[in-house]
C-alpha positions as a LaTeX table, in Angstrom:
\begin{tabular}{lrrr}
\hline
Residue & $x$ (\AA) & $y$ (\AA) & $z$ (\AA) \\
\hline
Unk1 & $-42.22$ & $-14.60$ & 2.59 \\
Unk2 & $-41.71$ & $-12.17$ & 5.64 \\
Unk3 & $-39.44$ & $-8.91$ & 5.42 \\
Unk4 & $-36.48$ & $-11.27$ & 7.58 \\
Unk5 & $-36.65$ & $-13.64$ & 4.65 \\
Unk6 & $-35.83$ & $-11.04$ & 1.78 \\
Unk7 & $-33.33$ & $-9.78$ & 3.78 \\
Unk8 & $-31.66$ & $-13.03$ & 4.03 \\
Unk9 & $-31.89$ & $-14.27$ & 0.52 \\
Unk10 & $-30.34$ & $-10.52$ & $-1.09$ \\
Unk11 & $-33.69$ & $-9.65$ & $-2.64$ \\
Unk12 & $-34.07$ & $-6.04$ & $-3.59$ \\
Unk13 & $-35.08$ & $-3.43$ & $-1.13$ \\
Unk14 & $-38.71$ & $-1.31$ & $-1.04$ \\
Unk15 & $-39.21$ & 2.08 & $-1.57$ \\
Unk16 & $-39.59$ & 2.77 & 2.39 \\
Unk17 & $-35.96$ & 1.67 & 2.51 \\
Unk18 & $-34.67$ & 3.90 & 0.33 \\
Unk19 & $-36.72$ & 6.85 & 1.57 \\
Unk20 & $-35.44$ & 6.44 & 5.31 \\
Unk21 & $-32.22$ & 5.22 & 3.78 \\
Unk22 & $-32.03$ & 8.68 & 1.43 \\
Unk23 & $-33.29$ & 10.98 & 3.67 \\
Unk24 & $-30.50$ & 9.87 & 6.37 \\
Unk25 & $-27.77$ & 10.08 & 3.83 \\
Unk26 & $-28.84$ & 13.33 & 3.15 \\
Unk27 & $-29.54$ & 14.71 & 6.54 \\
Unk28 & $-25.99$ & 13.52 & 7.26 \\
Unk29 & $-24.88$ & 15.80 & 4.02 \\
Unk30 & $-26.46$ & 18.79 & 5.02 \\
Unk31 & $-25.14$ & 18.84 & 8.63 \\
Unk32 & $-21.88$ & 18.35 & 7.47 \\
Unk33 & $-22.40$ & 21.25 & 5.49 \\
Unk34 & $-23.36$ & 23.01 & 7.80 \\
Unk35 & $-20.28$ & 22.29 & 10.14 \\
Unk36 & $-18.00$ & 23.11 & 7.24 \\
Unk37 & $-19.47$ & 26.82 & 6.88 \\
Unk38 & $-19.07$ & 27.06 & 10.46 \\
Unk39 & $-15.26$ & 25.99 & 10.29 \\
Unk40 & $-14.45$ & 28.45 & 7.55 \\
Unk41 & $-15.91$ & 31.11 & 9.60 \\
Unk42 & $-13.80$ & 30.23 & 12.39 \\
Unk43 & $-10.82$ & 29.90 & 9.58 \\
Unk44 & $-11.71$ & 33.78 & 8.85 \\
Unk45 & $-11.80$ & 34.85 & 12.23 \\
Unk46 & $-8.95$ & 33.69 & 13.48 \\
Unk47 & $-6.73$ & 34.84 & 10.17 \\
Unk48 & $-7.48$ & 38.12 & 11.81 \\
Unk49 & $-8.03$ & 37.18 & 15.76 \\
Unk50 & $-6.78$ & 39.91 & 18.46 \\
Unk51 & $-5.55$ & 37.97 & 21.25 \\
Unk52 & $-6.08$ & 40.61 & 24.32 \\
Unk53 & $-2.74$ & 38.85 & 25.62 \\
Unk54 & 0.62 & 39.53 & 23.94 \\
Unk55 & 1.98 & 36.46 & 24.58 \\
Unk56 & $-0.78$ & 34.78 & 22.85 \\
Unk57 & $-0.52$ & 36.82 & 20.42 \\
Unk58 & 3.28 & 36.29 & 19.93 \\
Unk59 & 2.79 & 32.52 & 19.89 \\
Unk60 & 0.21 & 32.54 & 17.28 \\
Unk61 & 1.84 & 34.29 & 15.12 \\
Unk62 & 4.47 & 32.21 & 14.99 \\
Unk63 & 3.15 & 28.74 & 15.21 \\
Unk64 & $-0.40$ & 29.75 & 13.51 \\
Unk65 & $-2.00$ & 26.53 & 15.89 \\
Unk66 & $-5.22$ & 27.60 & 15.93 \\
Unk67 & $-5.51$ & 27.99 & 12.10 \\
Unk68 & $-3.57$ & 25.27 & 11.11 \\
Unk69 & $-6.17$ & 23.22 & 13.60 \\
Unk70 & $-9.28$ & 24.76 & 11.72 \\
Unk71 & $-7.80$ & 23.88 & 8.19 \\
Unk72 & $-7.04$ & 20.52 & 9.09 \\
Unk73 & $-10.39$ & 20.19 & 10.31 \\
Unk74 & $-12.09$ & 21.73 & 7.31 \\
Unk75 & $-9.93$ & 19.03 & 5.25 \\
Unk76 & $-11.51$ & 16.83 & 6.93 \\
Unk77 & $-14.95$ & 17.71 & 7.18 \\
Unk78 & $-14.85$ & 18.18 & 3.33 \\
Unk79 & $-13.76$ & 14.48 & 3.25 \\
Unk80 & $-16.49$ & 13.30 & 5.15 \\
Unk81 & $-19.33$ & 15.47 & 2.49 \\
Unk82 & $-17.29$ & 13.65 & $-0.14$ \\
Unk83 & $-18.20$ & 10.54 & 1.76 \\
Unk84 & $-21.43$ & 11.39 & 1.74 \\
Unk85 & $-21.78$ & 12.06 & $-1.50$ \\
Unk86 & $-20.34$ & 8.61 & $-2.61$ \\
Unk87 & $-22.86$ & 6.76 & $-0.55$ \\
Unk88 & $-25.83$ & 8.80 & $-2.20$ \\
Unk89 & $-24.29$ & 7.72 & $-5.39$ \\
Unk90 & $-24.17$ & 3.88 & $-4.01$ \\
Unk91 & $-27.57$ & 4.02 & $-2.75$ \\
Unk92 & $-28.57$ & 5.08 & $-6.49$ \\
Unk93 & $-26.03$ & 2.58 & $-8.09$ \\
Unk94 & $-28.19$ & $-0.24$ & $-5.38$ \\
Unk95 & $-31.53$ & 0.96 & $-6.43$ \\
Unk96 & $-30.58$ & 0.61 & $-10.40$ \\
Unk97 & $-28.96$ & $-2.97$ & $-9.70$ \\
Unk98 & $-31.73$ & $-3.82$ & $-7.51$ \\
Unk99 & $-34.33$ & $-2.50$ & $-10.20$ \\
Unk100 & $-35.98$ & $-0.35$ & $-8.26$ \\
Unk101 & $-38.61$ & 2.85 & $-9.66$ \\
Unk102 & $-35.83$ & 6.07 & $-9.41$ \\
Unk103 & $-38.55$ & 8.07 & $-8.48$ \\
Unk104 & $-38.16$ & 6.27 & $-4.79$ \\
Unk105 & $-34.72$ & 8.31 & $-5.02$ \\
Unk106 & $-36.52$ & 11.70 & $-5.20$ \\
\hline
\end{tabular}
């Protein structure tokens, strides 16, 4: 049987598969790590920005826009590593129902 024809019939994956499939789940973990550091140091920054312009300065401190911004998209970005997570922990929940060797998953 070709590769088409386990695809087609649900039979279980290979161990390339998981690799690729693994190493993109966690590439897609660590850069949204990443991004998530970078947020909080933009959170930290701008608890304590000096805005050259006292209007600016004025209207930031009383709407706080640009922080409430960055912690709405730090929520966010820490929903999408959740995400993340969860589909590592699919991918290892396939590769047990599929019967795969765990040490593919390593």
């Amino acid at each position: 049987t070709s590769p088409k024809d386990k695809k087609k019939t649900g039979a279980a994956h290979d161990e390339t598969y998981y690799r690729a499939k693994l190493s993109e789940l966690k590439d897609n973990l660590d850069m949204h790590t990443r991004e998530l550091e970078v947020l909080q140091q933009k959170l930290g920054q701008n608890q304590t920005q000096y805005y050259p312009d006292p209007n600016k300065t004025l209207q930031q401190e009383y709407s706080r826009k640009d922080i409430n911004t960055l912690d709405k998209d730090i929520e966010a970005k820490k929903q999408q590593i959740a995400d993340d997570q969860t589909a590592i922990d699919d991918l290892n929940d396939q590769l047990r129902h599929e019967g795969g060797d765990p040490a593919w998953l390593r």
